[in-house]
Short mmCIF file of C-alpha atoms and ligand atoms in Angstrom, two decimals:
data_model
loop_
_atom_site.label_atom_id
_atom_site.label_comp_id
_atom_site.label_asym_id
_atom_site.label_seq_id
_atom_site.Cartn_x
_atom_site.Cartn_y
_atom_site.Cartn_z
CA UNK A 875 2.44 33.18 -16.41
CA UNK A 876 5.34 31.26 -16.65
CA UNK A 877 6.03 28.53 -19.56
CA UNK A 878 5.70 26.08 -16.88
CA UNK A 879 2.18 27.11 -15.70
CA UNK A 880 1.04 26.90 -19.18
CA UNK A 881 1.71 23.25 -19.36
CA UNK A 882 -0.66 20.51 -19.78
CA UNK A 883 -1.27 18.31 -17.03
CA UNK A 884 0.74 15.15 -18.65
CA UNK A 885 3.70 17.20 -18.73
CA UNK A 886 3.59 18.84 -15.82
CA UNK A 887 3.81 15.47 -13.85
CA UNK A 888 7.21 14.20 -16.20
CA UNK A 889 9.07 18.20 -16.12
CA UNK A 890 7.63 20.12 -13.22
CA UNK A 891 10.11 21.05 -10.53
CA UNK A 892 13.02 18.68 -11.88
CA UNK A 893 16.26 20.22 -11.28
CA UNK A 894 17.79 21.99 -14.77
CA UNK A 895 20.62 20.95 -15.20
CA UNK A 896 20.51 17.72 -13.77
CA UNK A 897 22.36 16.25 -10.83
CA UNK A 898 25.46 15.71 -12.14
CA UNK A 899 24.29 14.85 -14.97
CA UNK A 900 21.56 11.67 -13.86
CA UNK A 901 18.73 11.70 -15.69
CA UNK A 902 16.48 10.56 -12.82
CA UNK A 903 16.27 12.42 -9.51
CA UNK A 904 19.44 10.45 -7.42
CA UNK A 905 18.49 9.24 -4.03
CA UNK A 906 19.85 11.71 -1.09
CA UNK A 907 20.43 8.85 1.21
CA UNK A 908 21.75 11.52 3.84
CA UNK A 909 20.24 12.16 7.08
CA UNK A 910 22.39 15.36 7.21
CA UNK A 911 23.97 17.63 5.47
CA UNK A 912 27.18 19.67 5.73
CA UNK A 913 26.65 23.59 6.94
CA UNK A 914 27.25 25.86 4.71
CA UNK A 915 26.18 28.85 7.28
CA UNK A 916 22.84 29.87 5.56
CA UNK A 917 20.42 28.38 8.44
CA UNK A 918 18.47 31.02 9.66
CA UNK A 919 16.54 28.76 11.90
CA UNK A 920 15.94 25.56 13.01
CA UNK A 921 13.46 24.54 10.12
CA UNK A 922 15.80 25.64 7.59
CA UNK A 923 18.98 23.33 8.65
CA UNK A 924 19.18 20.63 6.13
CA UNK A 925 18.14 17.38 7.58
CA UNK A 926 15.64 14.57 6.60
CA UNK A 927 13.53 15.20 8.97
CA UNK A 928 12.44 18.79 8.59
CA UNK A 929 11.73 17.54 4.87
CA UNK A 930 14.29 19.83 2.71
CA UNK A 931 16.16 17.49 1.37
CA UNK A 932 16.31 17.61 -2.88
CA UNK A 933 14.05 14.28 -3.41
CA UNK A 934 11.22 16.44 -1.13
CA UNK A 935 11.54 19.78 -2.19
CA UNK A 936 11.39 18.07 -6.15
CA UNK A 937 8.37 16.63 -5.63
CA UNK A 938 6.63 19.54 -3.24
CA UNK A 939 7.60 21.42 -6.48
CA UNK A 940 5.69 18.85 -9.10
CA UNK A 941 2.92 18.48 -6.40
CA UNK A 942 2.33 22.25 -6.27
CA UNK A 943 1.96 22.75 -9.81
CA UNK A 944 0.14 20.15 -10.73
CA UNK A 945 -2.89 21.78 -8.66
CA UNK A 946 -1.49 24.98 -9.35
CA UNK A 947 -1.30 26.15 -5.90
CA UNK A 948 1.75 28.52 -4.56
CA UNK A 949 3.12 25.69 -2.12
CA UNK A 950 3.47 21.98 -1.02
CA UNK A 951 4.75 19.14 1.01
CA UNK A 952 5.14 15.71 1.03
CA UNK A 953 4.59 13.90 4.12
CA UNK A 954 5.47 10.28 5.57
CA UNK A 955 1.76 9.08 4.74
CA UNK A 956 -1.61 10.65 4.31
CA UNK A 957 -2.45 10.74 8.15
CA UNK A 958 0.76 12.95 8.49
CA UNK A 959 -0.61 14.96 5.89
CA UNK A 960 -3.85 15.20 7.52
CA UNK A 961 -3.38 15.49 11.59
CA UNK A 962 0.23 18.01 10.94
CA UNK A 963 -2.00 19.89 8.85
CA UNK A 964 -5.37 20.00 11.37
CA UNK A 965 -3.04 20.51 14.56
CA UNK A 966 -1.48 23.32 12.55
CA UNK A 967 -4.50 24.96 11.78
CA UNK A 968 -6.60 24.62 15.25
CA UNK A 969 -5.39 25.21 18.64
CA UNK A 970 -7.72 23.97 22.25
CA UNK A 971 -10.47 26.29 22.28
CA UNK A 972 -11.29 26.18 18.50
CA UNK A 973 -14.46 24.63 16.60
CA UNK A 974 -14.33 22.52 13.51
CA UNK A 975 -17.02 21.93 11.12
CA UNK A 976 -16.12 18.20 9.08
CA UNK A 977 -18.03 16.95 6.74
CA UNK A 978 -20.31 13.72 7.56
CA UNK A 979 -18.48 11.64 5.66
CA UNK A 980 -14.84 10.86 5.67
CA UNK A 981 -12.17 8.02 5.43
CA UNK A 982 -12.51 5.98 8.69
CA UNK A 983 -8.46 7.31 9.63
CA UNK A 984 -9.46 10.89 9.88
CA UNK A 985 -12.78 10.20 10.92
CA UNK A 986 -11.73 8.72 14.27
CA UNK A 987 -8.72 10.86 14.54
CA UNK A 988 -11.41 14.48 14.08
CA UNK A 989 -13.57 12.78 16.46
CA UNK A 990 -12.27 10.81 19.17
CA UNK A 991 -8.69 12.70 19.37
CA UNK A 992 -9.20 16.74 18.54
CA UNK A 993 -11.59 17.03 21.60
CA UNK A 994 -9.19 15.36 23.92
CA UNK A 995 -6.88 17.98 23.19
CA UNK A 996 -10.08 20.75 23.79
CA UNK A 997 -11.21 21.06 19.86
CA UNK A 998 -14.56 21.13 19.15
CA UNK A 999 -16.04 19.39 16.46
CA UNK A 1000 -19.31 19.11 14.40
CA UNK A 1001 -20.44 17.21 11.71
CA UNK A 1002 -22.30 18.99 8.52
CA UNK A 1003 -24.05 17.34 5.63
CA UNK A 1004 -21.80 18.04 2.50
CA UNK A 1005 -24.67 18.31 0.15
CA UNK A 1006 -26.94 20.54 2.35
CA UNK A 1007 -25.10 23.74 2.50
CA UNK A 1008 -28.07 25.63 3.62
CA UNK A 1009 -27.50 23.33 6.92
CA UNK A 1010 -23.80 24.16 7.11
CA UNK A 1011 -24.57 28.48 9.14
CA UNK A 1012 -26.85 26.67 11.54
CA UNK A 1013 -23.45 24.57 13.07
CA UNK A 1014 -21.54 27.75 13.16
CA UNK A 1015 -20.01 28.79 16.81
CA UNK A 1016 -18.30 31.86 17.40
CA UNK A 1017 -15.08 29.86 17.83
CA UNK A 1018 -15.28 27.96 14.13
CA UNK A 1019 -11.85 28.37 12.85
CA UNK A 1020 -11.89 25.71 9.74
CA UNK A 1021 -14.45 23.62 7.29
CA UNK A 1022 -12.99 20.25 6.28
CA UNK A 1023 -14.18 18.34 3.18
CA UNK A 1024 -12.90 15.36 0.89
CA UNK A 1025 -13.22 15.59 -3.08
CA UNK A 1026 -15.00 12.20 -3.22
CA UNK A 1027 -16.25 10.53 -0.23
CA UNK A 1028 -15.11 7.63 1.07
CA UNK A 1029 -16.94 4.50 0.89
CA UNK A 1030 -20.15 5.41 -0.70
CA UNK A 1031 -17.85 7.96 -3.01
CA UNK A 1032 -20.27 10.74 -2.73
CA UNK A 1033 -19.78 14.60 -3.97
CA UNK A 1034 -20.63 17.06 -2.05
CA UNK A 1035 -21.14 20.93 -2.94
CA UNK A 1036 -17.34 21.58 -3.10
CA UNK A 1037 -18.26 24.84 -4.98
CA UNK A 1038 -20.24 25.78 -1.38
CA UNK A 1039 -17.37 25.37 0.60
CA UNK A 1040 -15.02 28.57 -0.44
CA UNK A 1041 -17.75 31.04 -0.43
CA UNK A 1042 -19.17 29.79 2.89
CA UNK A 1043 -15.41 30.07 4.34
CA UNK A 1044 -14.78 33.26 3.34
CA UNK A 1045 -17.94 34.54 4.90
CA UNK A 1046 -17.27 33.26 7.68
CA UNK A 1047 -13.42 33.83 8.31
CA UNK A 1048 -12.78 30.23 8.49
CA UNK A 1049 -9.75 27.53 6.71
CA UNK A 1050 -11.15 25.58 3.83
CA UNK A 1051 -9.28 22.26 3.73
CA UNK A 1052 -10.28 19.31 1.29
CA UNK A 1053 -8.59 15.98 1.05
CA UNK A 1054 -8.61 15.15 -2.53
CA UNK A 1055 -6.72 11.52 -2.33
CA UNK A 1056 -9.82 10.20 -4.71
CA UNK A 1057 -10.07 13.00 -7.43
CA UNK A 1058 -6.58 14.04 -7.55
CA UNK A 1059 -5.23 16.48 -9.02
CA UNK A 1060 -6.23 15.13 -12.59
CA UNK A 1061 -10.26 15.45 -12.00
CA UNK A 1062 -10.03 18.70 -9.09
CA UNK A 1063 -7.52 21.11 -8.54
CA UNK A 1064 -8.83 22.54 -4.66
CA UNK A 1065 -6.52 25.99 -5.24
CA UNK A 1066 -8.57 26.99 -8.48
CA UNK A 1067 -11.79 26.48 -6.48
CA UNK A 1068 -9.56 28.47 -3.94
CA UNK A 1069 -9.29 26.03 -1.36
CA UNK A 1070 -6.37 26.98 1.53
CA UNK A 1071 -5.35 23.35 1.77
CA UNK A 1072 -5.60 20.36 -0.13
CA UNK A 1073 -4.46 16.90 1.34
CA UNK A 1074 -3.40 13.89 -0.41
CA UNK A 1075 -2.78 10.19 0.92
CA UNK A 1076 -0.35 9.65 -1.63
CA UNK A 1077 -0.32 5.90 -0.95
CA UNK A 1078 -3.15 5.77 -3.43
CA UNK A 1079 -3.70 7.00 -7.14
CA UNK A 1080 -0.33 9.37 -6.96
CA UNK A 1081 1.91 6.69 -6.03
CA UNK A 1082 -0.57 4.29 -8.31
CA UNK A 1083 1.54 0.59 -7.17
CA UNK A 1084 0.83 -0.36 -3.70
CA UNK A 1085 4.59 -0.28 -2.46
CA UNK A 1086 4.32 2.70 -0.30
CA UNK A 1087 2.66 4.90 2.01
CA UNK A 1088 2.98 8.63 1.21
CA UNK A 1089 1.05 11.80 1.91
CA UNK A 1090 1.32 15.49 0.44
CA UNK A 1091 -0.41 19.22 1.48
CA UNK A 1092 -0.69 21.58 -1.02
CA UNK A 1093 -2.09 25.16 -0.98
CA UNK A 1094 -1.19 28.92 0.41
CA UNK A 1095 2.53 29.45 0.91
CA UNK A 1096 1.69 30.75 4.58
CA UNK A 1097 -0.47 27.78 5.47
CA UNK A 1098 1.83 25.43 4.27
CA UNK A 1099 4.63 26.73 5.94
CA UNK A 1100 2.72 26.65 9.06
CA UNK A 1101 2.01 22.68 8.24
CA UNK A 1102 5.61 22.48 7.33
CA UNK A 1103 7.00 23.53 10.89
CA UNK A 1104 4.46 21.53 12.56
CA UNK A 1105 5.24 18.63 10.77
CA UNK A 1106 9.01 19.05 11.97
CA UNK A 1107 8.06 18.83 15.01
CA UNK A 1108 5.75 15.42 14.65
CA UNK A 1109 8.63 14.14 12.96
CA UNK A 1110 6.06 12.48 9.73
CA UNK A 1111 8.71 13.09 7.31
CA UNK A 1112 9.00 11.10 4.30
CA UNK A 1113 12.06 8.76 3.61
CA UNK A 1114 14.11 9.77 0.59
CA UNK A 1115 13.82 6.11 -1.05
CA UNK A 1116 9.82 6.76 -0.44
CA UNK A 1117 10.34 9.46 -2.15
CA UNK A 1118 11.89 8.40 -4.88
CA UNK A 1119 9.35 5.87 -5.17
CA UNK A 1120 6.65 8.06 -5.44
CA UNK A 1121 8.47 10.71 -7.87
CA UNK A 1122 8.37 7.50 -10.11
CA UNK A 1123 5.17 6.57 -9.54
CA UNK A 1124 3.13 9.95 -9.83
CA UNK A 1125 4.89 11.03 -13.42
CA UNK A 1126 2.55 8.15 -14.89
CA UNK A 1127 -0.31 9.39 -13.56
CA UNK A 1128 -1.87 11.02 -16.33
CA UNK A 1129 -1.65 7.47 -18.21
CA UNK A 1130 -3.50 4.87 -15.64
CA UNK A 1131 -6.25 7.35 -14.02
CA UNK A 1132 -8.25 7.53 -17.13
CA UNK A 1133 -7.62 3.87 -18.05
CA UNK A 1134 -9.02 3.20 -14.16
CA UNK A 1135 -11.68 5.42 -14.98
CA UNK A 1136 -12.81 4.19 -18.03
CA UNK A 1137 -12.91 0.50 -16.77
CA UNK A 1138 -14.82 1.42 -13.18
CA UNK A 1139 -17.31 3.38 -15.37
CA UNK A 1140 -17.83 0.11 -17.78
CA UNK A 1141 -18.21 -2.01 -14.74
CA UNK A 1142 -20.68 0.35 -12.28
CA UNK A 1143 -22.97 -0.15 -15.67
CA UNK A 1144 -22.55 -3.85 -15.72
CA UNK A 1145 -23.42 -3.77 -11.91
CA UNK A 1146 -26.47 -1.20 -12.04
CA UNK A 1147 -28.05 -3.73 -14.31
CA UNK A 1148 -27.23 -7.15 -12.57
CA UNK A 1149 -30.00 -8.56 -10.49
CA UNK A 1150 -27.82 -9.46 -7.47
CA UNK A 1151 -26.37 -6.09 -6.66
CA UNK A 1152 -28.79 -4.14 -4.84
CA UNK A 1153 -27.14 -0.58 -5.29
CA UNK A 1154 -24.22 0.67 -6.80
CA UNK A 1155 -22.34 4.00 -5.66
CA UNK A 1156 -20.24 5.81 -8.30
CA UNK A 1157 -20.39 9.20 -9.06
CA UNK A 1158 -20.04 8.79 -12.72
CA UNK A 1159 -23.61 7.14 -12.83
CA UNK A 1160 -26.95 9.25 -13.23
CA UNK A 1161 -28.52 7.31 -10.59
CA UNK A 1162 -25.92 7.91 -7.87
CA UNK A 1163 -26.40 10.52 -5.65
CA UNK A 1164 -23.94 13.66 -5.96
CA UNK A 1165 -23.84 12.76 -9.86
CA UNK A 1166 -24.90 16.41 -10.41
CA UNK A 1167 -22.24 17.35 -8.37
CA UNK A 1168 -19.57 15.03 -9.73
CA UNK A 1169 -21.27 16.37 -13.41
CA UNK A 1170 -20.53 20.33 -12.17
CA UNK A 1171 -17.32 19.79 -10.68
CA UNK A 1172 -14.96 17.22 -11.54
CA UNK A 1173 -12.91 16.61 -14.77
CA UNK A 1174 -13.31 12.71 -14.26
CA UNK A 1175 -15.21 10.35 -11.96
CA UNK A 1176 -12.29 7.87 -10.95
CA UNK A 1177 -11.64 4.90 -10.44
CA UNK A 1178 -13.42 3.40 -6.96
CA UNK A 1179 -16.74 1.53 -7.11
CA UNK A 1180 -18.64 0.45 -4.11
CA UNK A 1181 -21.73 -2.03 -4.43
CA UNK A 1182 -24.13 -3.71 -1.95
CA UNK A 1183 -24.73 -6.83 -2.86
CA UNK A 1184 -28.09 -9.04 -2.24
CA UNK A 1185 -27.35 -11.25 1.01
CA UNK A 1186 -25.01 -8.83 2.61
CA UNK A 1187 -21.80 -9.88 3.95
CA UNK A 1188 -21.94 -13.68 3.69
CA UNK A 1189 -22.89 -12.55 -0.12
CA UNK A 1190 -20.15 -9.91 -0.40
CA UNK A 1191 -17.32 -12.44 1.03
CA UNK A 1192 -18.48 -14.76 -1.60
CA UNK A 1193 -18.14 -12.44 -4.21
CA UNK A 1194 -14.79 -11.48 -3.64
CA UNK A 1195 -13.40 -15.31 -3.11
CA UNK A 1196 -15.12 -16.52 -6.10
CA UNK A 1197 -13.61 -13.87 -8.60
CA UNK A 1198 -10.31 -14.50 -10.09
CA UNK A 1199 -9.01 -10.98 -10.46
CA UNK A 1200 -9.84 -9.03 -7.18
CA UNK A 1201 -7.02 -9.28 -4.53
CA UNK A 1202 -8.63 -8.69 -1.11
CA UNK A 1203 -6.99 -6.18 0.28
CA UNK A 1204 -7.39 -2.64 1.60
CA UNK A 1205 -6.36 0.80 0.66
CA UNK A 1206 -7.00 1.89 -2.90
CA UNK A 1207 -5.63 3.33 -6.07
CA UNK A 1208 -2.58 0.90 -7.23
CA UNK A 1209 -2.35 -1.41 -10.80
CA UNK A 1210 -4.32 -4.02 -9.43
CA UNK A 1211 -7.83 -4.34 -8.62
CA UNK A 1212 -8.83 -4.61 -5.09
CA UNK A 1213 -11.65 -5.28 -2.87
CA UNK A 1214 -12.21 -4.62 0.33
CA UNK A 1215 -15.25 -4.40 2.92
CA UNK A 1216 -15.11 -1.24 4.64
CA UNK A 1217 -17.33 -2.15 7.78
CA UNK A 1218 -13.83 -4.83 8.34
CA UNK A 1219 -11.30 -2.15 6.81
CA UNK A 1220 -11.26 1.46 6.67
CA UNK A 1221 -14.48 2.08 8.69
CA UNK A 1222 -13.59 -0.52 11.24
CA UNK A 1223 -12.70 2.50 13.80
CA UNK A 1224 -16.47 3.60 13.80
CA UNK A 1225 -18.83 2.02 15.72
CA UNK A 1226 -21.93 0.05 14.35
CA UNK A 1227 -24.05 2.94 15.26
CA UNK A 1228 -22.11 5.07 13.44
CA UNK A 1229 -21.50 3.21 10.03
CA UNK A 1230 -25.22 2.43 9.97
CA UNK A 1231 -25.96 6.54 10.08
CA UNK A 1232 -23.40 6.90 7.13
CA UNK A 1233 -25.04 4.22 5.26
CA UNK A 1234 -22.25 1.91 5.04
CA UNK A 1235 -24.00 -1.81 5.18
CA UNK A 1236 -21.36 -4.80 7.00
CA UNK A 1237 -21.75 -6.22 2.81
CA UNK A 1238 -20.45 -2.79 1.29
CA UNK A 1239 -17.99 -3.74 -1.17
CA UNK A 1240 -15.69 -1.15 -2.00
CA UNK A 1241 -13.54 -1.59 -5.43
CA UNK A 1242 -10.82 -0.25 -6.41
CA UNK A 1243 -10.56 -0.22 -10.27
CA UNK A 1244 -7.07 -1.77 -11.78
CA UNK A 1245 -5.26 -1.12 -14.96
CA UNK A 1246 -6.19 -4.67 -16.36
CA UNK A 1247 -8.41 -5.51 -19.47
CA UNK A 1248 -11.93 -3.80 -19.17
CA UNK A 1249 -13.82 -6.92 -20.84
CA UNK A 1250 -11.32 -9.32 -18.89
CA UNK A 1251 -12.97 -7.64 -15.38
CA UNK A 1252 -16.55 -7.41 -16.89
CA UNK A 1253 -16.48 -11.46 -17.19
CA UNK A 1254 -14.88 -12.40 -14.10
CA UNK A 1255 -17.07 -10.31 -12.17
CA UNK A 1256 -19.79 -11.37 -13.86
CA UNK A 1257 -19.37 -14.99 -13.23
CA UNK A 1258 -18.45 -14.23 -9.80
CA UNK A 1259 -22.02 -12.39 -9.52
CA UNK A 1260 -24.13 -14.93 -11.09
N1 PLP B 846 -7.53 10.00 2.89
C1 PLP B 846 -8.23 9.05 2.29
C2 PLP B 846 -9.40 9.44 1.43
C3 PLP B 846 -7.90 7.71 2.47
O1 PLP B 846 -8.64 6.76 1.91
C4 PLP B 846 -6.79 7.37 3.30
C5 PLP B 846 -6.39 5.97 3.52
O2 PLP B 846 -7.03 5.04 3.10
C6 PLP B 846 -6.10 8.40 3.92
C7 PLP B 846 -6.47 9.70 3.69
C8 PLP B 846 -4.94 8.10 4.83
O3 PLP B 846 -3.81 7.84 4.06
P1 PLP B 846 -2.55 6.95 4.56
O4 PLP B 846 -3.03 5.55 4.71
O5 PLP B 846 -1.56 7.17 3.46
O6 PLP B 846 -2.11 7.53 5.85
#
């Protein structure tokens, strides 16, 4: 094991894969502002001439580099948002013909892209319940190629059996892929568990400020490679001032997560004892369901809270106007504390049918935890409660 391996998580995001010795010298990684670059007659193929697009540029390889260590997987990528990350990586994987088992519960994005666009292109899908994986053989079809999972779900931040998922794969000859945009790479690393791919909407806690949109895969050299190509070929690459962004943003990781974390477990009490919140989803509390998952398998239970609230959505709109501190927006994982609804956000795409089988009430709030003042949260939201 390399010195490098060895590190601690905190320094792995600040030293792994910066370039020793320096660009000339710069002590942060310079901008390549260069679509191109000259030939110096080592191409071998088409993915390997320099150019932005086919994302081998210095500010992506550095940060594939930092991305790959920090779960300590062999390989990684960083992509022009999550979506890239996720649709380059399940076109990669599964070609017409193939079967797909997803779990039941996903962000809205991939949930409409799995379900309304993989069949059009002649890939079978199926839905399994992430914390029944005695249910998971009876979906299997002779043409299942790959299991799909998230970390933490997305909105009622769930945890499914994650430890299920490898051992059920390898029986069964098929890709494990997890996206792990809520956990990161601070509370679950996917390649320890020995996930094949783990996807990231860096847009959220890895960038941590709201000014971009980002996505990374990480996992087995060969399956990222395969990602890689197909990715050149969708043309999601990420732009080098994005990525420049997001080398800054992701070295302070290891500093706001916990705060986050800390704070959204402070408030999910507060909110599991006030009389006008009805139910409160957070995988750090004893009454949520897949705490004994969340207990088993994560390091930390982030930083996302999701409440109903008595009254519904009139109620839930009400909520969010009268507090002082919550921004109304979407999206997740920045400084400041958001709110959003995600029956008018990131579950719009599913139909009422279907956010009413997953649970997800039209006066679901879903919060995303800031960096501000724990007590200075507590009393806003609080007075916006009462
Ligand atoms: N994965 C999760 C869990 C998300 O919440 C999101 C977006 O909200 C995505 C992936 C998609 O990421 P992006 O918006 O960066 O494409």
């Amino acid at each position: 094991m390399s010195d490098s391996e060895k590190w601690g998580v905190s320094t792995k995001l600040v030293h792994a894969g910066e370039w020793r010795p320096r660009v000339l010298g710069a002590v942060s990684m310079p901008i390549f502002q260069t679509a191109n670059w000259v030939e110096d007659g080592d191409a071998s193929d088409y993915h390997s001439v320099h150019y932005m697009r086919l994302s081998n540029l210095p500010n992506h390889t550095v940060l594939a580099e930092k991305m790959a260590a920090l779960e300590g997987a062999e390989a990684a990528l960083v992509t022009a948002s999550g979506m890239a990350a996720i649709s380059a990586a399940l076109l990669s994987v599964l070609k017409a013909g193939d079967h797909i088992l997803v779990q039941d519960e996903l962000y809205g994005g991939t949930h409409s892209f799995v379900a309304n666009d993989l069949p059009r292109w002649g890939i079978e899908v199926d839905f399994i319940d992430g914390e029944n994986p005695s249910s998971w053989e009876g979906k299997l079809r002779p043409n299942t190629r790959a299991i799909y999972f998230e970390s933490i779900t997305n909105p009622r931040l769930r945890v499914a059996n994650l430890d299920a998922v490898v051992p059920f794969a390898q029986a069964h000859d098929l890709v494990s892929m997890i996206d792990n945009t809520m956990a990161t790479p601070l509370y679950f690393k996917p390649a320890e568990w020995g996930f094949d791919l783990s996807l990231h909407s860096a847009t959220k806690y890895l960038n941590g400020h709201s000014d971009i949109v980002g996505g990374v895969v990480i996992g087995k050299a060969d399956l990222v490679t395969q990602v890689h190509h197909k990715l050149d070929h969708l043309g999601g690459s990420m732009d080098t001032h994005t990525c420049s962004l997001l080398h800054r943003g992701v070295r302070t990781l290891a500093l706001r997560l916990p705060a986050q974390t800390k704070t959204a477990q402070a408030l999910a009490q507060m909110f599991q004892d006030h009389p006008r919140v009805t139910r409160v989803y957070y995988p750090g509390l004893e009454s949520s369901a897949g705490h004994d998952n969340a207990k088993r398998l994560l390091a930390g239970y982030s930083a996302m809270v999701s409440i109903d609230i008595d009254g519904g959505k009139e109620a839930a709109k009400r909520f969010v106007e009268r507090s002082q501190l919550i921004t109304d927006a979407p999206s997740f994982g920045g400084l400041e504390t958001l709110a959003t609804r995600p029956a008018a956000s990131s579950h719009a795409g599913l139909t009422p049918a279907e956010r009413a089988e997953r649970g997800i009430a039209d006066g679901l709030v879903r919060l995303s935890v800031g960096i501000e003042d724990t007590a200075d949260l507590l009393a806003d939201f609080t007075q916006a409660l009462d």
